[in-house]
Short mmCIF file of C-alpha atoms in Angstrom, two decimals:
data_model
loop_
_atom_site.label_atom_id
_atom_site.label_comp_id
_atom_site.label_asym_id
_atom_site.label_seq_id
_atom_site.Cartn_x
_atom_site.Cartn_y
_atom_site.Cartn_z
CA MET A 1 -61.40 -45.00 -12.73
CA LEU A 2 -62.79 -41.42 -12.32
CA ASP A 3 -61.64 -42.01 -8.28
CA ASP A 4 -58.41 -42.16 -8.82
CA GLU A 5 -57.95 -40.01 -11.68
CA ARG A 6 -59.94 -37.13 -8.84
CA ALA A 7 -57.20 -38.62 -6.27
CA THR A 8 -54.43 -37.59 -9.01
CA THR A 9 -55.34 -34.17 -9.66
CA THR A 10 -55.81 -33.60 -6.30
CA ALA A 11 -52.58 -34.49 -5.13
CA SER A 12 -50.66 -32.82 -8.54
CA MET A 13 -52.85 -29.40 -6.70
CA ALA A 14 -51.08 -29.75 -3.77
CA GLU A 15 -48.19 -30.29 -5.11
CA ASN A 16 -48.05 -27.00 -7.29
CA LYS A 17 -49.11 -25.08 -4.35
CA LEU A 18 -46.47 -25.60 -1.80
CA HIS A 19 -43.44 -24.04 -3.60
CA HIS A 20 -40.11 -24.53 -2.40
CA TYR A 21 -37.83 -21.20 -2.19
CA VAL A 22 -34.89 -23.66 -1.54
CA PRO A 23 -35.43 -26.16 -4.31
CA LYS A 24 -35.93 -30.15 -3.60
CA CYS A 25 -32.49 -30.13 -6.19
CA HIS A 26 -30.21 -28.81 -3.60
CA LEU A 27 -31.92 -30.29 -0.64
CA ARG A 28 -31.21 -33.88 -2.42
CA GLN A 29 -27.29 -33.52 -2.38
CA PHE A 30 -27.36 -33.37 1.55
CA ALA A 31 -30.14 -36.37 1.80
CA SER A 32 -30.49 -39.69 1.81
CA GLY A 33 -33.40 -40.24 -0.82
CA GLU A 34 -36.56 -38.06 0.01
CA ALA A 35 -35.12 -37.55 3.71
CA ILE A 36 -32.98 -35.23 5.33
CA ASN A 37 -31.19 -34.72 8.19
CA LEU A 38 -31.47 -31.29 10.18
CA PHE A 39 -30.46 -29.20 13.27
CA ASN A 40 -33.73 -27.12 14.35
CA MET A 41 -31.94 -23.65 16.07
CA ALA A 42 -35.06 -22.40 18.08
CA SER A 43 -35.05 -25.94 19.90
CA GLU A 44 -31.45 -26.91 19.64
CA ARG A 45 -32.35 -30.61 18.49
CA LEU A 46 -31.23 -32.68 15.85
CA ILE A 47 -34.18 -34.35 13.44
CA ARG A 48 -33.36 -37.39 11.66
CA GLY A 49 -35.28 -38.14 8.31
CA ALA A 50 -37.22 -35.19 7.97
CA PRO A 51 -38.93 -35.35 4.70
CA ILE A 52 -37.91 -33.20 1.92
CA LYS A 53 -41.21 -32.08 0.89
CA GLY A 54 -41.75 -29.53 3.52
CA GLN A 55 -38.59 -28.05 4.05
CA CYS A 56 -38.14 -24.84 2.44
CA ALA A 57 -41.60 -24.32 0.98
CA ARG A 58 -44.67 -22.36 1.57
CA ASN A 59 -47.71 -22.63 -0.32
CA HIS A 60 -47.89 -20.64 -3.41
CA PHE A 61 -45.06 -18.31 -2.45
CA TYR A 62 -44.68 -17.33 -5.92
CA GLY A 63 -48.11 -16.76 -6.11
CA LYS A 64 -51.04 -18.73 -7.24
CA ASP A 65 -50.93 -18.00 -11.02
CA GLY A 66 -47.65 -20.59 -11.41
CA GLY A 67 -46.02 -18.21 -13.62
CA VAL A 68 -42.55 -17.37 -11.18
CA GLU A 69 -42.69 -20.97 -10.40
CA ARG A 70 -42.20 -22.48 -13.92
CA ALA A 71 -39.81 -19.66 -14.99
CA LEU A 72 -37.45 -20.27 -12.33
CA GLN A 73 -37.53 -23.76 -13.04
CA ASP A 74 -35.43 -23.63 -16.20
CA ILE A 75 -32.38 -22.39 -13.76
CA GLU A 76 -33.57 -24.81 -11.62
CA GLY A 77 -32.54 -27.69 -14.15
CA ALA A 78 -29.50 -25.91 -15.20
CA TYR A 79 -28.04 -26.15 -11.78
CA ALA A 80 -29.03 -29.59 -11.30
CA THR A 81 -27.53 -30.85 -14.26
CA THR A 82 -24.38 -28.83 -13.37
CA VAL A 83 -23.86 -30.17 -9.83
CA ALA A 84 -24.33 -33.55 -11.58
CA LYS A 85 -21.81 -32.92 -13.60
CA ALA A 86 -19.59 -31.73 -10.83
CA VAL A 87 -20.31 -34.89 -8.63
CA ALA A 88 -19.44 -37.06 -11.33
CA SER A 89 -15.85 -35.67 -12.59
CA PRO A 90 -15.18 -31.87 -10.88
CA ALA A 91 -12.10 -31.44 -13.06
CA ASP A 92 -14.65 -31.44 -15.83
CA ILE A 93 -16.24 -28.16 -14.69
CA SER A 94 -15.88 -25.72 -17.49
CA LEU A 95 -16.25 -21.57 -16.98
CA ASP A 96 -19.87 -21.87 -18.53
CA ASP A 97 -21.07 -24.29 -16.23
CA LEU A 98 -19.60 -22.27 -13.14
CA ALA A 99 -21.53 -19.63 -14.84
CA VAL A 100 -24.70 -21.57 -14.66
CA LEU A 101 -23.67 -22.30 -10.50
CA ARG A 102 -23.53 -18.26 -10.09
CA GLU A 103 -26.69 -17.82 -11.85
CA PHE A 104 -28.23 -19.86 -9.11
CA THR A 105 -26.54 -18.60 -6.50
CA LEU A 106 -27.82 -14.87 -6.98
CA LEU A 107 -31.26 -16.24 -7.50
CA GLN A 108 -30.70 -18.03 -4.04
CA THR A 109 -29.73 -14.95 -2.15
CA PHE A 110 -32.84 -13.16 -3.05
CA ARG A 111 -35.82 -15.51 -3.17
CA THR A 112 -35.89 -17.25 0.57
CA TYR A 113 -38.33 -16.68 2.98
CA GLY A 114 -35.75 -15.64 5.34
CA HIS A 115 -34.84 -12.74 2.65
CA VAL A 116 -38.51 -12.13 2.17
CA GLU A 117 -38.57 -11.52 5.68
CA LYS A 118 -35.92 -8.69 5.93
CA ILE A 119 -37.77 -6.50 3.10
CA MET A 120 -40.75 -6.68 4.78
CA ALA A 121 -40.07 -5.82 8.13
CA LEU A 122 -38.00 -3.02 6.44
CA ALA A 123 -40.77 -1.66 4.74
CA GLU A 124 -43.22 -1.91 7.70
CA LYS A 125 -39.97 0.08 9.56
CA GLN A 126 -40.30 2.75 6.86
CA TYR A 127 -44.28 2.99 7.01
CA ALA A 128 -44.00 3.65 10.95
CA ASP A 129 -41.58 6.23 10.34
CA LEU A 130 -43.50 8.13 7.92
CA LYS A 131 -46.95 7.67 9.68
CA ALA A 132 -44.84 9.20 12.62
CA ALA A 133 -43.06 11.78 10.89
CA GLY A 134 -46.49 12.74 9.13
CA ALA A 135 -48.65 12.75 12.52
CA GLY A 136 -51.99 14.36 11.70
CA LYS A 137 -51.49 14.15 7.66
CA LYS A 138 -52.38 11.60 5.24
CA THR A 139 -49.79 8.62 5.45
CA PRO A 140 -48.81 7.42 2.05
CA PRO A 141 -49.52 3.66 1.18
CA ARG A 142 -47.01 0.74 2.19
CA TRP A 143 -44.59 0.04 -0.65
CA LEU A 144 -44.79 -3.75 0.40
CA ALA A 145 -48.57 -4.26 1.07
CA SER A 146 -48.00 -8.57 1.00
CA VAL A 147 -45.29 -10.98 0.82
CA GLU A 148 -46.55 -11.85 -2.67
CA GLU A 149 -45.05 -8.57 -3.42
CA ALA A 150 -41.89 -8.48 -1.90
CA VAL A 151 -41.53 -12.01 -3.39
CA ILE A 152 -41.85 -10.01 -6.97
CA MET A 153 -39.34 -7.31 -5.82
CA SER A 154 -36.79 -9.49 -4.59
CA ILE A 155 -37.06 -11.20 -8.06
CA GLY A 156 -36.56 -8.01 -9.98
CA HIS A 157 -33.34 -7.16 -7.51
CA PHE A 158 -32.24 -10.65 -9.16
CA LEU A 159 -32.71 -9.53 -12.91
CA GLU A 160 -31.41 -6.23 -12.12
CA THR A 161 -27.93 -7.67 -10.46
CA ARG A 162 -26.93 -10.49 -12.36
CA ASP A 163 -24.79 -7.69 -14.95
CA TYR A 164 -23.26 -6.51 -11.45
CA ILE A 165 -21.22 -10.06 -10.34
CA ALA A 166 -20.48 -10.71 -13.68
CA ASP A 167 -16.85 -9.73 -13.27
CA LEU A 168 -16.28 -12.03 -10.33
CA GLU A 169 -14.14 -15.07 -10.49
CA LEU A 170 -15.90 -18.03 -10.16
CA CYS A 171 -14.06 -21.73 -8.81
CA LEU A 172 -15.62 -24.88 -7.50
CA ILE A 173 -14.19 -25.86 -4.06
CA VAL A 174 -13.72 -29.35 -3.75
CA ASN A 175 -13.51 -30.94 0.00
CA GLU A 176 -11.14 -33.46 0.67
CA SER A 177 -10.69 -33.09 4.30
CA ARG A 178 -12.42 -35.26 7.08
CA LEU A 179 -15.38 -32.61 7.75
CA SER A 180 -18.44 -32.36 5.14
CA PHE A 181 -20.02 -29.66 3.95
CA VAL A 182 -23.70 -28.77 5.16
CA THR A 183 -26.64 -25.95 4.01
CA SER A 184 -29.69 -24.22 5.09
CA ASP A 185 -32.92 -22.37 4.56
CA ASP A 186 -31.25 -19.58 3.47
CA PRO A 187 -27.52 -21.12 2.08
CA ALA A 188 -26.29 -18.42 -0.69
CA ILE A 189 -24.17 -16.34 1.31
CA LEU A 190 -22.75 -12.97 0.07
CA THR A 191 -19.99 -11.43 2.64
CA ASN A 192 -16.78 -9.35 2.12
CA ARG A 193 -13.52 -9.68 4.52
CA TYR A 194 -11.91 -6.98 3.09
CA HIS A 195 -14.82 -4.50 3.82
CA ILE A 196 -14.86 -5.83 7.35
CA GLN A 197 -11.29 -6.62 7.93
CA LYS A 198 -9.64 -3.63 6.39
CA LEU A 199 -12.64 -0.97 5.69
CA HIS A 200 -14.00 -1.98 9.13
CA HIS A 201 -17.50 -1.90 8.44
CA ASP A 202 -20.19 -3.97 6.61
CA ALA A 203 -21.97 -1.53 4.64
CA PHE A 204 -21.20 -3.66 1.45
CA GLY A 205 -23.05 -5.13 -1.79
CA PHE A 206 -22.77 -7.18 -4.69
CA SER A 207 -20.91 -3.95 -6.48
CA SER A 208 -18.47 -3.93 -3.37
CA ALA A 209 -14.57 -4.69 -3.84
CA GLY A 210 -13.84 -7.67 -1.91
CA ALA A 211 -17.22 -9.27 -2.28
CA MET A 212 -17.29 -13.42 -1.70
CA ILE A 213 -20.15 -15.30 -2.35
CA PHE A 214 -20.38 -18.77 -1.47
CA LEU A 215 -23.09 -22.04 -1.89
CA PRO A 216 -22.64 -25.75 -0.27
CA LEU A 217 -23.62 -27.27 -3.48
CA THR A 218 -22.97 -30.87 -2.16
CA PRO A 219 -21.04 -32.53 1.11
CA THR A 220 -17.95 -32.59 -0.48
CA LEU A 221 -18.47 -29.44 -3.26
CA ALA A 222 -18.65 -25.61 -2.87
CA PHE A 223 -19.34 -22.81 -5.39
CA LEU A 224 -17.13 -19.73 -5.03
CA ALA A 225 -17.56 -16.05 -6.49
CA PHE A 226 -15.13 -13.79 -5.51
CA ASP A 227 -13.09 -10.40 -6.32
CA GLY A 228 -10.60 -11.21 -8.39
CA ASN A 229 -8.79 -7.36 -7.45
CA VAL A 230 -8.48 -8.02 -3.81
CA TYR A 231 -8.23 -11.68 -3.48
CA VAL A 232 -6.16 -14.50 -4.82
CA ALA A 233 -6.59 -18.58 -4.52
CA PRO A 234 -3.30 -19.84 -3.98
CA GLU A 235 -4.15 -23.35 -4.21
CA ARG A 236 -6.43 -23.16 -7.53
CA ARG A 237 -6.08 -25.32 -9.83
CA GLY A 238 -7.92 -24.29 -13.28
CA ASN A 239 -11.37 -23.92 -12.18
CA LEU A 240 -10.81 -25.77 -8.85
CA ILE A 241 -9.98 -25.37 -5.60
CA ILE A 242 -9.39 -28.16 -3.73
CA VAL A 243 -9.29 -27.89 0.55
CA LYS A 244 -7.32 -30.82 2.76
CA HIS A 245 -7.90 -28.95 6.39
CA ASP A 246 -11.08 -29.37 8.52
CA ALA A 247 -10.20 -25.29 9.46
CA GLU A 248 -11.54 -24.42 6.17
CA VAL A 249 -14.64 -26.12 5.49
CA THR A 250 -15.17 -25.17 9.40
CA ALA A 251 -14.86 -21.71 8.04
CA ILE A 252 -17.36 -22.18 5.48
CA ASN A 253 -19.75 -23.91 7.25
CA GLU A 254 -19.67 -21.07 9.86
CA LEU A 255 -21.13 -18.88 7.42
CA GLN A 256 -24.55 -21.44 7.20
CA VAL A 257 -24.78 -21.08 11.41
CA LEU A 258 -24.64 -17.74 11.58
CA HIS A 259 -26.77 -16.98 8.48
CA ALA A 260 -29.79 -19.86 8.31
CA ARG A 261 -33.22 -18.67 9.26
CA GLN A 262 -34.52 -22.19 10.97
CA ASN A 263 -32.81 -24.71 9.83
CA ILE A 264 -29.39 -26.15 8.81
CA TYR A 265 -29.03 -29.50 7.09
CA TYR A 266 -26.74 -32.19 6.78
CA GLY A 267 -25.98 -35.72 5.54
CA ASP A 268 -24.23 -37.89 8.33
CA ALA A 269 -24.43 -38.17 12.00
CA VAL A 270 -20.58 -36.79 12.98
CA THR A 271 -21.81 -33.45 10.90
CA GLY A 272 -24.74 -33.30 12.68
CA GLU A 273 -22.88 -33.33 16.49
CA ARG A 274 -20.41 -30.84 15.19
CA LEU A 275 -23.29 -28.44 14.08
CA VAL A 276 -24.71 -28.30 17.79
CA ALA A 277 -21.32 -27.58 19.14
CA ASP A 278 -21.05 -25.02 16.45
CA PHE A 279 -24.29 -23.18 16.92
CA ARG A 280 -23.67 -22.69 20.76
CA ARG A 281 -20.15 -21.34 20.05
CA LEU A 282 -21.69 -19.26 17.89
CA ALA A 283 -25.16 -18.36 18.49
CA GLU A 284 -24.41 -14.63 20.06
CA LYS A 285 -22.69 -13.82 16.71
CA ARG A 286 -25.68 -14.19 14.79
CA PRO A 287 -27.59 -10.91 13.75
CA THR A 288 -30.54 -9.96 15.98
CA ILE A 289 -31.48 -7.15 13.76
CA TRP A 290 -30.75 -7.78 9.77
CA THR A 291 -31.97 -4.50 8.23
CA GLU A 292 -31.44 -0.88 9.13
CA LEU A 293 -33.10 2.37 7.82
CA ILE A 294 -30.75 5.35 8.23
CA TYR A 295 -32.12 9.11 7.15
CA PHE A 296 -29.98 11.84 6.35
CA LYS A 297 -31.22 15.40 6.07
CA LYS A 298 -30.18 17.80 3.10
CA VAL A 299 -28.44 20.77 5.00
CA GLY A 300 -26.19 21.89 2.05
CA GLU A 301 -25.47 22.18 -1.95
CA THR A 302 -22.05 23.21 -3.55
CA LYS A 303 -20.34 23.02 -6.73
CA ASP A 304 -19.00 19.50 -5.27
CA GLY A 305 -22.61 17.87 -4.74
CA GLU A 306 -25.54 17.61 -2.05
CA ARG A 307 -24.27 17.54 1.56
CA TYR A 308 -26.37 15.64 4.41
CA GLU A 309 -26.15 15.21 7.58
CA ARG A 310 -27.37 11.95 9.74
CA VAL A 311 -30.60 12.26 11.90
CA ASP A 312 -32.69 10.19 13.99
CA ALA A 313 -36.07 10.29 12.42
CA LEU A 314 -37.84 12.05 10.09
CA ASN A 315 -39.67 15.59 10.44
CA PHE A 316 -42.14 16.92 7.60
CA ASP A 317 -42.45 19.98 9.45
CA ASN A 318 -40.40 22.76 7.89
CA SER A 319 -40.21 20.75 4.12
CA GLU A 320 -36.93 19.69 4.50
CA GLN A 321 -35.45 16.93 2.51
CA PHE A 322 -34.64 13.88 3.49
CA VAL A 323 -32.73 10.60 1.93
CA SER A 324 -32.75 6.97 3.31
CA LEU A 325 -30.70 4.31 3.04
CA VAL A 326 -30.61 0.49 3.35
CA GLN A 327 -28.11 -1.17 5.72
CA MET A 328 -28.40 -4.60 5.45
CA ALA A 329 -26.85 -6.91 8.00
CA HIS A 330 -23.78 -9.58 7.20
CA VAL A 331 -22.86 -12.50 8.84
CA GLN A 332 -18.90 -11.89 10.18
CA PRO A 333 -16.97 -15.45 10.87
CA SER A 334 -14.61 -15.82 13.56
CA GLN A 335 -12.31 -17.28 10.80
CA TRP A 336 -12.27 -16.57 7.41
CA GLY A 337 -10.00 -19.94 6.11
CA ARG A 338 -7.10 -19.57 4.03
CA VAL A 339 -9.08 -20.12 0.80
CA LEU A 340 -8.65 -16.97 -0.31
CA ARG A 341 -5.43 -14.24 0.58
CA TYR A 342 -5.51 -10.80 0.23
CA ARG A 343 -3.49 -9.51 -3.13
CA LEU A 344 -0.14 -7.33 -2.24
CA ARG A 345 -1.92 -4.31 -3.91
CA PRO A 346 -5.38 -4.97 -4.20
CA ARG A 347 -7.47 -2.88 -6.76
CA VAL A 348 -10.61 -0.72 -5.74
CA VAL A 349 -12.17 2.30 -6.87
CA ASP A 350 -13.48 5.09 -3.71
CA THR A 351 -16.52 6.18 -5.49
CA GLY A 352 -17.33 9.23 -2.31
CA THR A 353 -20.91 8.48 -3.25
CA GLY A 354 -23.58 6.07 -1.41
CA ALA A 355 -22.06 3.39 -3.91
CA GLY A 356 -18.99 3.32 -1.62
CA VAL A 357 -15.89 1.24 -2.47
CA VAL A 358 -16.48 -1.14 -5.84
CA ARG A 359 -14.51 -2.83 -8.19
CA PRO A 360 -12.39 -0.94 -10.94
CA ASN A 361 -14.36 -1.57 -13.90
CA HIS A 362 -17.32 -2.02 -12.59
CA PRO A 363 -20.33 -1.15 -14.87
CA VAL A 364 -21.68 0.92 -11.62
CA LEU A 365 -19.12 3.26 -12.61
CA THR A 366 -20.64 3.92 -16.02
CA GLU A 367 -23.68 4.81 -14.45
CA GLU A 368 -24.28 8.84 -13.44
CA ILE A 369 -23.52 9.26 -10.02
CA ARG A 370 -24.29 12.80 -8.59
CA PRO A 371 -21.70 13.40 -5.77
CA THR A 372 -23.13 12.96 -2.25
CA ARG A 373 -21.53 13.46 0.96
CA PHE A 374 -23.14 11.98 3.83
CA ALA A 375 -21.95 13.03 7.53
CA LEU A 376 -22.08 10.01 9.80
#
């Protein structure tokens, strides 16, 4: 009896040690039991029946005390319940249900190992730049010294950002085409057709005009949050958008192919074969550099605000003032589909600051923003 108790305790400890940054309740919707099919991009191989337990997980990813892991379980539980409701009857999904999906989707953009890797790379780049600029001087400590610190920072960003997407329109996409949605190890995706197509740059965030956030939920369901000031959903009926054309599903799946870190997960064999072809078609469009630090030197100040010019590197020799901007790479699909279309007269606000072009009545507009001009 004692040996059985020890074995059970050891197994439980091992399970608790392994933290999933894409929860099993999400992956199971694309799996058969506790096994899931995946496409590994590095090897370009389809792997069938991989155990879910080992997917999208790292030991003590959220720390050894288990506090963060336990706190996330409440959000994951509400998500799993809502997805089960959507599977049973999509038409019964309410705005409150969509708000649950919005919360989980936002969390998922910040909690993955792919996101943490990006901000760790950013911290290392900044440290190297500071060290080079202050050659011979004492270099300040790294602002992120470990993966655990980066994870805690990411969760903090999630908490700070929740109010910033509360104004987005929410809906459930019901897939009635011949194709299936896929998911990945970094499945929640922020993109922005308006910024990419109309403003011709990809420097945008959650507050930006034209924001779009996608998350596949099952092979036949996906969540979408979008800026209703810029887009309309012509086929929307209540809280649902029903898609029947294969091209619409292909466009949404492209986002996973472009954004995934290592693995894309799928349900049936036909979808797997399409993934191989889609990856080879899109591989060159996948970003190779996900984060960029841009430095600006202060060159003047007027009644209209401060003026900065872009510089190639920091220089601390002459007591000059610098600011840095972080630019994250965003995936740009080859097709956008027709789920959303532009309004005839989009409503946006150009702040004239680092906040960029944002949505009307957005919380960022109530914050004190000092006019700052950046010359690129």
